[in-house]
Tab-separated table of C-alpha atoms and ligand atoms in Angstrom:
chain	number	residue	atom	x	y	z
A	1	MET	CA	-1.587	43.699	25.477
A	2	THR	CA	-2.406	42.607	21.883
A	3	GLY	CA	0.800	42.899	19.882
A	4	SER	CA	3.112	42.119	22.784
A	5	THR	CA	5.347	39.067	22.919
A	6	VAL	CA	4.497	36.507	25.569
A	7	GLY	CA	7.219	34.750	27.553
A	8	THR	CA	5.105	32.440	29.681
A	9	ILE	CA	1.552	31.135	29.554
A	10	THR	CA	0.630	30.116	33.084
A	11	GLY	CA	-2.015	27.712	34.296
A	12	ALA	CA	-3.166	26.264	30.965
A	13	ARG	CA	-4.690	22.894	30.269
A	14	VAL	CA	-3.695	21.256	27.011
A	15	ALA	CA	-6.293	19.802	24.670
A	16	GLY	CA	-6.073	17.452	21.749
A	17	GLY	CA	-2.910	16.037	20.264
A	18	GLY	CA	-0.485	17.664	22.659
A	19	ARG	CA	-1.776	15.986	25.758
A	20	ARG	CA	0.049	12.683	25.395
A	21	LEU	CA	3.376	14.494	25.293
A	22	LEU	CA	2.909	16.275	28.579
A	23	PRO	CA	4.200	15.343	31.989
A	24	THR	CA	0.834	15.876	33.635
A	25	ASP	CA	-2.884	15.938	32.916
A	26	GLY	CA	-3.210	18.977	35.174
A	27	ALA	CA	-2.443	22.629	34.529
A	28	VAL	CA	0.891	23.553	32.975
A	29	ASP	CA	3.048	26.568	32.360
A	30	VAL	CA	4.268	26.987	28.787
A	31	PHE	CA	7.496	28.883	28.151
A	32	LEU	CA	7.939	30.650	24.826
A	33	ALA	CA	11.148	31.975	23.266
A	34	ASP	CA	12.066	33.130	19.755
A	35	GLY	CA	8.623	32.287	18.393
A	36	VAL	CA	8.617	28.652	19.529
A	37	ILE	CA	7.590	26.655	22.590
A	38	ALA	CA	10.762	26.351	24.662
A	39	ASP	CA	9.466	24.247	27.549
A	40	ILE	CA	6.346	22.926	29.248
A	41	ALA	CA	6.239	22.269	32.983
A	42	PRO	CA	3.620	21.505	35.641
A	43	ALA	CA	2.057	24.792	36.779
A	44	SER	CA	3.887	26.958	39.326
A	45	VAL	CA	7.057	24.805	39.467
A	46	LEU	CA	9.318	27.147	37.493
A	47	ALA	CA	9.397	30.935	37.734
A	48	PRO	CA	7.647	32.655	34.800
A	49	VAL	CA	9.862	34.383	32.263
A	50	GLY	CA	9.037	37.588	30.384
A	51	GLU	CA	5.522	38.831	29.751
A	52	VAL	CA	2.999	36.528	31.438
A	53	LEU	CA	-0.295	35.447	29.890
A	54	ARG	CA	-2.562	34.012	32.577
A	55	ALA	CA	-4.611	31.131	31.176
A	56	ASP	CA	-6.647	30.646	34.370
A	57	GLY	CA	-7.367	27.060	33.423
A	58	ALA	CA	-8.312	27.759	29.812
A	59	TRP	CA	-7.495	25.094	27.219
A	60	LEU	CA	-4.397	25.566	25.103
A	61	ILE	CA	-4.581	24.316	21.513
A	62	PRO	CA	-2.395	24.661	18.424
A	63	GLY	CA	-3.398	27.766	16.477
A	64	LEU	CA	-6.096	27.113	13.894
A	65	TRP	CA	-5.818	27.327	10.131
A	66	ASP	CA	-8.408	27.775	7.415
A	67	HIS	CA	-7.039	25.925	4.397
A	68	HIS	CA	-9.267	27.569	1.764
A	69	VAL	CA	-10.241	31.259	1.830
A	70	HIS	CA	-10.895	33.877	-0.840
A	71	VAL	CA	-9.592	36.693	1.308
A	72	LEU	CA	-10.764	39.819	-0.455
A	73	GLN	CA	-14.114	38.288	-1.390
A	74	TRP	CA	-14.636	37.302	2.239
A	75	ALA	CA	-13.607	40.741	3.480
A	76	LEU	CA	-16.017	42.368	1.015
A	77	ALA	CA	-18.850	39.975	1.893
A	78	ALA	CA	-19.366	41.977	5.080
A	79	GLN	CA	-20.506	44.882	2.874
A	80	ARG	CA	-22.817	42.844	0.682
A	81	GLU	CA	-26.466	41.993	1.138
A	82	PRO	CA	-26.814	38.480	2.569
A	83	LEU	CA	-29.126	36.243	0.518
A	84	GLY	CA	-28.758	32.924	2.328
A	85	HIS	CA	-32.348	33.089	3.584
A	86	ALA	CA	-33.923	33.843	0.177
A	87	HIS	CA	-36.439	31.052	-0.453
A	88	SER	CA	-37.285	31.924	-4.060
A	89	ALA	CA	-36.069	34.026	-6.972
A	90	ALA	CA	-38.846	36.533	-6.279
A	91	HIS	CA	-37.789	36.745	-2.623
A	92	ALA	CA	-34.137	37.314	-3.553
A	93	ALA	CA	-35.177	40.077	-5.960
A	94	ARG	CA	-37.308	41.704	-3.213
A	95	ILE	CA	-34.353	41.650	-0.814
A	96	MET	CA	-32.220	43.444	-3.407
A	97	ALA	CA	-34.974	46.037	-3.934
A	98	ASP	CA	-34.339	47.225	-0.368
A	99	ALA	CA	-30.549	46.706	-0.302
A	100	ALA	CA	-28.193	49.633	0.205
A	101	ASP	CA	-26.343	51.088	-2.792
A	102	GLN	CA	-22.570	50.816	-2.663
A	103	ALA	CA	-20.307	53.802	-3.171
A	104	ASP	CA	-20.031	53.162	-6.908
A	105	GLY	CA	-23.807	53.106	-7.374
A	106	ARG	CA	-24.281	49.348	-7.652
A	107	ARG	CA	-25.898	46.774	-5.397
A	108	VAL	CA	-24.319	43.433	-4.588
A	109	GLY	CA	-25.942	40.531	-2.781
A	110	THR	CA	-24.271	37.260	-1.941
A	111	GLY	CA	-25.002	33.738	-0.781
A	112	PHE	CA	-28.184	32.715	-2.608
A	113	ARG	CA	-28.917	29.005	-3.182
A	114	ASP	CA	-31.248	28.666	-6.158
A	115	ALA	CA	-31.002	24.916	-6.750
A	116	LEU	CA	-34.056	24.225	-4.568
A	117	TRP	CA	-36.121	27.297	-5.549
A	118	ALA	CA	-39.546	26.531	-7.027
A	119	ASP	CA	-39.459	29.539	-9.373
A	120	VAL	CA	-36.874	30.285	-12.055
A	121	PRO	CA	-34.735	33.442	-11.888
A	122	THR	CA	-35.566	35.794	-14.773
A	123	LEU	CA	-34.504	39.265	-15.804
A	124	ASP	CA	-38.136	40.434	-15.575
A	125	VAL	CA	-38.366	39.527	-11.890
A	126	LEU	CA	-35.061	41.175	-11.036
A	127	ASP	CA	-35.560	44.273	-13.203
A	128	ALA	CA	-39.033	44.875	-11.736
A	129	ALA	CA	-37.521	44.928	-8.239
A	130	THR	CA	-34.297	46.823	-8.900
A	131	GLY	CA	-34.948	49.110	-11.911
A	132	ASP	CA	-31.946	50.970	-13.301
A	133	ILE	CA	-29.564	50.271	-10.420
A	134	PRO	CA	-26.882	47.787	-11.554
A	135	THR	CA	-27.574	44.793	-9.317
A	136	TYR	CA	-25.485	41.641	-8.832
A	137	LEU	CA	-26.502	38.519	-6.923
A	138	ILE	CA	-23.649	36.084	-6.283
A	139	ASN	CA	-24.462	32.396	-5.754
A	140	ALA	CA	-23.365	30.896	-2.429
A	141	ASP	CA	-20.926	28.717	-4.367
A	142	VAL	CA	-19.605	31.717	-6.382
A	143	HIS	CA	-19.909	29.669	-9.595
A	144	SER	CA	-22.864	31.708	-10.888
A	145	VAL	CA	-24.030	35.331	-10.737
A	146	TRP	CA	-27.521	36.713	-11.460
A	147	LEU	CA	-27.458	40.229	-12.904
A	148	ASN	CA	-30.229	42.654	-13.811
A	149	THR	CA	-30.314	44.361	-17.209
A	150	ALA	CA	-28.461	47.449	-15.954
A	151	ALA	CA	-25.634	45.296	-14.567
A	152	LEU	CA	-25.434	43.131	-17.694
A	153	ARG	CA	-25.079	46.252	-19.860
A	154	ARG	CA	-22.466	47.721	-17.521
A	155	GLU	CA	-20.422	44.509	-17.786
A	156	GLY	CA	-20.767	44.268	-21.572
A	157	HIS	CA	-23.215	41.345	-21.724
A	158	GLU	CA	-26.335	41.295	-23.922
A	159	PRO	CA	-29.485	40.834	-21.748
A	160	ASP	CA	-30.814	37.332	-22.490
A	161	GLY	CA	-34.062	36.907	-20.537
A	162	ILE	CA	-32.499	35.193	-17.503
A	163	GLY	CA	-29.423	37.159	-16.522
A	164	ILE	CA	-27.432	34.280	-15.030
A	165	LEU	CA	-23.745	33.883	-15.854
A	166	ARG	CA	-21.935	30.667	-14.917
A	167	GLU	CA	-18.325	29.518	-14.382
A	168	GLY	CA	-15.735	31.593	-16.324
A	169	PRO	CA	-17.942	34.648	-17.002
A	170	ALA	CA	-19.205	34.482	-13.394
A	171	PHE	CA	-15.639	34.394	-12.028
A	172	GLU	CA	-14.843	37.406	-14.206
A	173	ILE	CA	-17.754	39.324	-12.633
A	174	SER	CA	-16.534	38.348	-9.146
A	175	ARG	CA	-13.064	39.520	-10.073
A	176	ARG	CA	-14.393	42.915	-11.196
A	177	LEU	CA	-16.509	43.247	-8.043
A	178	THR	CA	-13.440	42.628	-5.867
A	179	ASP	CA	-11.424	45.195	-7.813
A	180	VAL	CA	-12.017	47.869	-5.180
A	181	ASP	CA	-9.822	50.741	-4.061
A	182	VAL	CA	-6.699	49.203	-2.493
A	183	SER	CA	-6.845	51.098	0.794
A	184	VAL	CA	-10.529	50.240	1.240
A	185	GLY	CA	-9.839	46.578	0.489
A	186	ASP	CA	-6.809	46.418	2.778
A	187	ALA	CA	-8.749	47.974	5.657
A	188	LEU	CA	-11.498	45.377	5.228
A	189	VAL	CA	-8.912	42.582	5.056
A	190	GLY	CA	-7.371	43.874	8.278
A	191	ARG	CA	-10.739	43.814	10.030
A	192	MET	CA	-11.459	40.319	8.693
A	193	ALA	CA	-8.087	39.112	9.991
A	194	ARG	CA	-8.726	40.493	13.489
A	195	ASP	CA	-12.077	38.684	13.520
A	196	ALA	CA	-10.323	35.487	12.473
A	197	ALA	CA	-7.678	35.897	15.193
A	198	ALA	CA	-10.505	36.283	17.697
A	199	ARG	CA	-11.646	32.783	16.641
A	200	GLY	CA	-8.174	31.339	17.324
A	201	VAL	CA	-7.031	31.464	13.711
A	202	VAL	CA	-3.286	31.911	13.161
A	203	GLY	CA	-3.136	31.299	9.420
A	204	LEU	CA	-5.044	30.785	6.203
A	205	VAL	CA	-4.625	29.772	2.600
A	206	ASP	CA	-5.582	32.694	0.351
A	207	LEU	CA	-7.025	31.636	-3.001
A	208	ASP	CA	-8.045	35.042	-4.346
A	209	MET	CA	-7.905	35.115	-8.145
A	210	ALA	CA	-5.107	37.646	-8.418
A	211	TRP	CA	-1.330	38.084	-8.347
A	212	ASN	CA	-1.436	37.682	-4.599
A	213	GLU	CA	2.227	38.208	-3.798
A	214	SER	CA	2.151	41.957	-4.372
A	215	ALA	CA	-1.104	42.323	-2.414
A	216	TRP	CA	0.465	40.618	0.620
A	217	GLU	CA	3.780	42.429	0.244
A	218	ARG	CA	1.806	45.678	0.414
A	219	ARG	CA	-0.390	44.604	3.338
A	220	LEU	CA	2.578	43.393	5.403
A	221	SER	CA	4.468	46.567	4.662
A	222	ARG	CA	1.474	48.572	5.886
A	223	GLY	CA	1.461	46.708	9.173
A	224	PHE	CA	-0.687	43.633	8.654
A	225	ASP	CA	0.505	41.089	11.230
A	226	ALA	CA	-2.576	39.225	12.474
A	227	LEU	CA	-2.205	35.978	10.489
A	228	ARG	CA	0.131	33.789	8.503
A	229	VAL	CA	-0.855	33.471	4.866
A	230	GLU	CA	-0.062	30.998	2.098
A	231	PHE	CA	-1.252	32.455	-1.190
A	232	GLY	CA	-2.272	30.540	-4.304
A	233	ILE	CA	-1.188	31.091	-7.897
A	234	TYR	CA	-3.762	30.629	-10.682
A	235	PRO	CA	-2.765	29.198	-14.094
A	236	GLU	CA	-2.842	32.614	-15.804
A	237	TYR	CA	-0.010	33.638	-13.453
A	238	LEU	CA	1.958	30.366	-13.575
A	239	ASP	CA	4.420	31.455	-16.270
A	240	ARG	CA	5.151	34.635	-14.336
A	241	ALA	CA	5.600	32.730	-11.080
A	242	ILE	CA	8.032	30.312	-12.722
A	243	ALA	CA	9.918	33.075	-14.531
A	244	GLU	CA	10.313	34.994	-11.270
A	245	GLY	CA	11.401	31.877	-9.378
A	246	LEU	CA	8.569	31.663	-6.845
A	247	ARG	CA	8.653	28.407	-4.914
A	248	THR	CA	6.176	27.016	-2.412
A	249	GLY	CA	7.164	28.098	1.091
A	250	ASP	CA	9.162	31.165	0.042
A	251	PRO	CA	8.240	34.399	1.844
A	252	ALA	CA	6.592	37.112	-0.281
A	253	ARG	CA	9.466	39.112	-1.767
A	254	GLY	CA	10.058	42.596	-0.439
A	255	ALA	CA	7.643	42.150	2.446
A	256	ALA	CA	8.169	43.560	5.921
A	257	SER	CA	7.864	40.099	7.514
A	258	ASP	CA	7.794	36.455	6.526
A	259	LEU	CA	4.138	35.971	7.498
A	260	ALA	CA	2.999	35.611	3.869
A	261	ARG	CA	4.413	32.758	1.812
A	262	VAL	CA	4.016	31.257	-1.615
A	263	GLY	CA	1.393	28.503	-1.583
A	264	SER	CA	0.226	26.253	-4.405
A	265	LEU	CA	-0.760	26.393	-8.036
A	266	LYS	CA	-4.570	26.524	-7.873
A	267	VAL	CA	-6.420	24.934	-10.796
A	268	ILE	CA	-10.225	24.877	-11.030
A	269	THR	CA	-11.049	21.723	-12.997
A	270	ASP	CA	-14.835	21.595	-12.729
A	271	GLY	CA	-17.847	23.556	-11.506
A	272	SER	CA	-19.937	23.202	-8.372
A	273	LEU	CA	-22.907	21.360	-6.926
A	274	GLY	CA	-25.144	24.412	-6.407
A	275	THR	CA	-24.662	25.643	-9.962
A	276	ARG	CA	-25.003	22.024	-11.248
A	277	THR	CA	-21.692	22.204	-13.063
A	278	ALA	CA	-19.577	19.749	-11.021
A	279	ALA	CA	-18.294	17.059	-13.424
A	280	CYS	CA	-20.087	13.841	-12.489
A	281	SER	CA	-20.428	10.305	-13.823
A	282	HIS	CA	-24.235	10.563	-13.927
A	283	ALA	CA	-26.371	13.365	-15.397
A	284	TYR	CA	-28.171	15.994	-13.333
A	285	PRO	CA	-31.879	15.221	-12.822
A	286	GLY	CA	-34.182	16.588	-15.531
A	287	ASP	CA	-31.150	17.499	-17.634
A	288	PRO	CA	-30.064	14.195	-19.229
A	289	HIS	CA	-27.137	15.663	-21.173
A	290	ASN	CA	-25.708	17.674	-18.282
A	291	HIS	CA	-22.833	15.866	-16.599
A	292	GLY	CA	-21.334	19.156	-15.445
A	293	VAL	CA	-18.333	20.852	-17.003
A	294	LEU	CA	-14.646	20.044	-17.095
A	295	ALA	CA	-12.886	23.383	-17.214
A	296	VAL	CA	-9.514	21.690	-17.760
A	297	ASP	CA	-9.096	18.392	-19.629
A	298	PRO	CA	-6.861	15.686	-18.146
A	299	GLY	CA	-3.974	16.394	-20.533
A	300	GLY	CA	-4.038	20.103	-19.793
A	301	LEU	CA	-4.175	19.447	-16.066
A	302	SER	CA	-1.124	17.186	-16.176
A	303	GLU	CA	0.792	19.788	-18.173
A	304	LEU	CA	0.041	22.484	-15.606
A	305	MET	CA	0.942	20.222	-12.691
A	306	THR	CA	4.160	19.066	-14.357
A	307	ALA	CA	5.211	22.669	-14.947
A	308	ALA	CA	4.435	23.612	-11.347
A	309	THR	CA	6.208	20.584	-9.904
A	310	GLY	CA	9.317	21.227	-11.953
A	311	ALA	CA	9.429	24.761	-10.613
A	312	GLY	CA	9.042	23.778	-6.973
A	313	LEU	CA	5.379	24.647	-6.615
A	314	SER	CA	2.860	22.372	-4.942
A	315	CYS	CA	-0.665	22.064	-6.355
A	316	ALA	CA	-4.198	22.691	-5.103
A	317	ILE	CA	-6.653	21.158	-7.553
A	318	HIS	CA	-10.334	22.109	-7.304
A	319	ALA	CA	-12.408	18.971	-7.969
A	320	ILE	CA	-16.021	18.603	-6.823
A	321	GLY	CA	-17.673	15.906	-8.985
A	322	ASP	CA	-16.479	12.286	-9.042
A	323	ILE	CA	-15.128	12.575	-12.606
A	324	ALA	CA	-13.144	15.661	-11.666
A	325	ASN	CA	-11.749	13.903	-8.579
A	326	SER	CA	-10.735	10.844	-10.640
A	327	ASN	CA	-8.969	13.078	-13.141
A	328	ALA	CA	-7.164	15.015	-10.438
A	329	LEU	CA	-5.976	11.826	-8.710
A	330	ASP	CA	-4.822	10.450	-12.071
A	331	ALA	CA	-2.879	13.648	-12.677
A	332	TYR	CA	-1.189	13.379	-9.266
A	333	ALA	CA	-0.254	9.758	-10.017
A	334	LEU	CA	1.038	10.674	-13.453
A	335	THR	CA	3.025	13.775	-12.559
A	336	GLY	CA	4.250	13.012	-9.053
A	337	ALA	CA	3.023	16.441	-8.022
A	338	VAL	CA	2.625	17.255	-4.322
A	339	GLY	CA	-0.486	18.920	-2.980
A	340	THR	CA	-4.199	18.766	-2.344
A	341	ILE	CA	-7.536	18.243	-3.941
A	342	GLU	CA	-9.808	21.116	-2.966
A	343	HIS	CA	-13.406	20.152	-2.016
A	344	ALA	CA	-13.486	16.391	-2.931
A	345	GLN	CA	-17.271	16.566	-2.530
A	346	LEU	CA	-18.244	13.492	-4.568
A	347	VAL	CA	-15.657	10.724	-4.744
A	348	ALA	CA	-15.965	7.306	-6.410
A	349	HIS	CA	-15.594	4.500	-3.854
A	350	ALA	CA	-12.517	3.160	-5.614
A	351	ASP	CA	-10.907	6.612	-5.539
A	352	ILE	CA	-11.263	7.233	-1.807
A	353	PRO	CA	-8.157	5.233	-0.765
A	354	ARG	CA	-6.104	6.825	-3.531
A	355	PHE	CA	-5.824	10.070	-1.532
A	356	GLY	CA	-3.942	8.263	1.214
A	357	ARG	CA	-1.950	6.070	-1.162
A	358	LEU	CA	-0.816	8.989	-3.310
A	359	GLY	CA	-0.299	11.342	-0.377
A	360	VAL	CA	-2.800	13.843	-1.814
A	361	GLY	CA	-4.254	16.069	0.895
A	362	ALA	CA	-8.057	16.253	1.128
A	363	SER	CA	-8.753	19.976	1.570
A	364	VAL	CA	-12.424	19.817	2.514
A	365	GLN	CA	-15.077	22.197	3.848
A	366	PRO	CA	-17.216	20.340	6.418
A	367	GLU	CA	-19.797	23.140	6.612
A	368	HIS	CA	-20.634	22.570	2.943
A	369	ALA	CA	-21.805	19.047	3.818
A	370	VAL	CA	-24.338	20.524	6.222
A	371	ASP	CA	-25.288	23.383	3.864
A	372	ASP	CA	-25.687	20.991	0.934
A	373	ARG	CA	-27.347	18.000	2.590
A	374	ASP	CA	-30.743	18.522	0.948
A	375	LEU	CA	-29.210	19.512	-2.371
A	376	THR	CA	-26.984	16.434	-2.334
A	377	ASP	CA	-29.866	14.125	-1.460
A	378	SER	CA	-31.859	15.513	-4.408
A	379	ILE	CA	-29.643	16.507	-7.327
A	380	TRP	CA	-26.911	13.981	-6.546
A	381	ALA	CA	-29.335	11.211	-5.498
A	382	GLN	CA	-28.518	9.183	-8.634
A	383	GLN	CA	-24.758	9.508	-8.313
A	384	THR	CA	-22.788	6.406	-7.354
A	385	GLY	CA	-19.877	8.252	-5.711
A	386	GLN	CA	-19.707	9.004	-1.981
A	387	PRO	CA	-20.750	12.558	-1.077
A	388	TYR	CA	-18.600	14.359	1.514
A	389	PRO	CA	-16.735	11.161	2.536
A	390	LEU	CA	-14.690	12.748	5.334
A	391	ARG	CA	-14.497	9.701	7.577
A	392	ALA	CA	-13.804	7.318	4.703
A	393	LEU	CA	-10.981	9.558	3.503
A	394	SER	CA	-9.527	9.778	6.993
A	395	ASP	CA	-9.835	6.026	7.610
A	396	THR	CA	-7.967	5.265	4.399
A	397	GLY	CA	-5.016	7.465	5.300
A	398	ALA	CA	-5.864	10.792	3.676
A	399	ASN	CA	-4.584	13.941	5.338
A	400	LEU	CA	-7.717	16.008	6.055
A	401	LEU	CA	-7.277	19.780	5.888
A	402	PHE	CA	-10.330	21.781	6.926
A	403	GLY	CA	-11.384	25.098	5.467
A	404	SER	CA	-14.393	27.323	4.884
A	405	ASP	CA	-14.027	28.425	1.248
A	406	ALA	CA	-15.125	31.792	2.695
A	407	PRO	CA	-17.258	33.542	1.510
A	408	VAL	CA	-19.028	30.258	0.626
A	409	SER	CA	-19.238	29.560	4.354
A	410	PRO	CA	-18.017	31.851	7.148
A	411	LEU	CA	-14.324	31.782	8.075
A	412	ASP	CA	-14.761	29.916	11.340
A	413	PRO	CA	-12.805	26.715	12.092
A	414	TRP	CA	-15.109	26.001	15.042
A	415	ALA	CA	-18.042	25.718	12.655
A	416	ALA	CA	-15.979	23.409	10.434
A	417	MET	CA	-15.089	21.203	13.404
A	418	ALA	CA	-18.707	21.115	14.597
A	419	ALA	CA	-19.939	20.162	11.119
A	420	ALA	CA	-17.310	17.444	10.729
A	421	ILE	CA	-17.942	15.902	14.150
A	422	PHE	CA	-21.733	16.221	14.259
A	423	ARG	CA	-22.800	16.568	10.569
A	424	THR	CA	-25.673	18.898	11.541
A	425	ARG	CA	-26.254	22.521	12.474
A	426	ASP	CA	-29.824	22.438	13.729
A	427	ASP	CA	-31.996	19.943	15.520
A	428	ARG	CA	-32.015	17.550	12.592
A	429	PRO	CA	-30.202	14.238	13.003
A	430	ALA	CA	-26.682	13.912	11.661
A	431	TRP	CA	-26.542	13.666	7.869
A	432	ARG	CA	-24.862	10.416	6.822
A	433	PRO	CA	-23.586	9.894	10.364
A	434	GLU	CA	-21.141	7.171	9.333
A	435	GLN	CA	-19.011	9.942	7.847
A	436	ARG	CA	-18.554	11.809	11.138
A	437	VAL	CA	-14.947	12.217	12.223
A	438	ASN	CA	-13.785	12.138	15.834
A	439	PRO	CA	-12.991	15.391	17.674
A	440	ALA	CA	-9.213	14.868	17.789
A	441	THR	CA	-9.157	14.361	14.007
A	442	ALA	CA	-11.322	17.446	13.470
A	443	LEU	CA	-9.042	19.589	15.642
A	444	ALA	CA	-5.916	18.236	13.923
A	445	ALA	CA	-7.461	18.913	10.489
A	446	SER	CA	-7.956	22.524	11.586
A	447	THR	CA	-4.236	23.049	12.231
A	448	HIS	CA	-1.504	23.776	9.724
A	449	GLY	CA	-0.352	20.230	9.091
A	450	GLY	CA	-3.782	18.612	8.866
A	451	SER	CA	-5.081	15.441	10.472
A	452	ILE	CA	-1.950	13.384	9.791
A	453	ALA	CA	0.752	15.951	10.476
A	454	ALA	CA	-1.071	18.124	13.005
A	455	ALA	CA	0.571	20.960	14.823
A	456	LEU	CA	1.096	19.947	18.454
A	457	VAL	CA	1.576	21.776	21.712
A	458	GLU	CA	5.089	20.524	22.445
A	459	PRO	CA	8.592	21.917	22.948
A	460	GLY	CA	10.103	23.041	19.655
A	461	ALA	CA	6.752	23.645	17.980
A	462	PRO	CA	5.931	27.139	16.691
A	463	ALA	CA	4.296	29.300	19.354
A	464	ASP	CA	1.173	29.605	17.183
A	465	LEU	CA	-1.397	28.931	19.872
A	466	ALA	CA	-4.898	29.674	21.071
A	467	LEU	CA	-6.538	29.559	24.491
A	468	CYS	CA	-10.197	28.559	24.571
A	469	GLU	CA	-12.746	28.272	27.339
A	470	ARG	CA	-13.610	24.589	26.800
A	471	ASP	CA	-11.819	21.420	25.814
A	472	PRO	CA	-12.675	21.260	22.100
A	473	THR	CA	-12.283	17.487	22.070
A	474	ALA	CA	-15.101	17.169	24.624
A	475	ALA	CA	-17.450	19.948	23.486
A	476	SER	CA	-20.997	19.632	22.138
A	477	GLU	CA	-21.968	20.941	18.719
A	478	ARG	CA	-23.365	24.149	20.195
A	479	GLU	CA	-20.368	24.626	22.485
A	480	LEU	CA	-18.020	24.299	19.531
A	481	ARG	CA	-19.963	26.780	17.415
A	482	SER	CA	-19.998	29.339	20.234
A	483	MET	CA	-16.469	28.656	21.537
A	484	THR	CA	-14.902	31.631	23.314
A	485	VAL	CA	-11.238	32.131	22.460
A	486	THR	CA	-9.526	34.228	25.132
A	487	ALA	CA	-6.146	34.634	23.448
A	488	THR	CA	-4.394	33.861	20.166
A	489	LEU	CA	-0.643	33.992	19.517
A	490	VAL	CA	1.363	33.941	16.298
A	491	ALA	CA	5.040	33.113	16.905
A	492	GLY	CA	4.511	34.046	20.564
A	493	ARG	CA	3.004	37.447	19.747
A	494	LEU	CA	-0.553	38.148	20.916
A	495	THR	CA	-2.901	38.724	17.987
A	496	HIS	CA	-6.041	38.546	20.122
A	497	GLY	CA	-6.771	38.847	23.835
A	498	SER	CA	-4.882	40.270	26.772
B	501	LIG	ZN1	-12.750	28.401	-3.298
């Protein structure tokens, strides 16, 4: 039945924000027409219309969004050697010694976290394990890449004893590694999207570093219809976007449907925590001159945001350290731009209420807080800003928008909700429990509008919906992480389930 258009969902219970709008706390029938919710009535009162989807008491929620995804990188991650469990440089090198070669004769691993390794990555260690096979290890945060001598030569870099590239040169390597045959890439993206739909996802923000409009025009024309997409535009493409008249919210030109739309200008203003390049007010431990890097100075950032705003483009500004967040907020205040700060991982206390005051969305990745708890407590221990201040942002009026930054963490809004509500993933106590958000906020932040302007299950709302086996606002951490989604609909059309 996937692909068919549903007329009536029978016997559903409604979770989260929609409940207060309903005539009953019991089961309801939901009538869909022309891609929107036409009516909601107590179960079995009105005759079903059109194709019927039996909910059998499952919980109906607004369809979920992931507000920060690198689509092709995430799709390709499935083919790469996972390195998240590597506990040292030597261990990571050993894993790559046994990894499978890709079709083009290279090996790619992804997801290592070297900040807490006792040993230092060196070319000798990696070359001894991997020999002449060009081998690439991508950091979990994607802001650094460790290459062996064969890979460095292939990419035109002089071997330097360590083999680690950071920031710009690392992004360039990632870009080349995602430059795969189009039909192979599109097939992987299609599979990724079906997996996302099976988790209740109806849409995502694609921040691949490319001219994304033509990629989505092509995918939609070849039948992609599993998700809505809002694609970002990087500064190197801003002049082209303005010249061609792209505006935020416009559908991709020439596409077979309106599922893919122009998103925001994406600007990366600083580095990351794991690579120790996030721009911070205090130096990194043992490295007294390292305050991170500002990839874009405040003047340059304001110029970019002014140009985007004048052309009708919203902004998505990557800022991880407290200095980068201050600069980004200043630029929003100065330019009147509309948009988000991506990550907001370390925020000065005085800056936290500015998100709400300025109407700047906080596009955050709750799983990173859990992934980075030990790293934050060590290499950011001397910082005065608040790390991962989700609750403080929410309490001061910021619109929270949850995402995964896949491949940095898996594209799974249930994991994001669990991390935001419980701030743990194992049997350890919650990390900085005062920053937990409540379940209704977490669910709202996982919908298109975010915690302040959440999608609701109500008449007139888009029929972007998911049915899940439990009430997500009353589920435990483990229940959230293992949530079964029985059906997902985009504009009333089934993208998952039967
Ligand atoms: Zn990202």
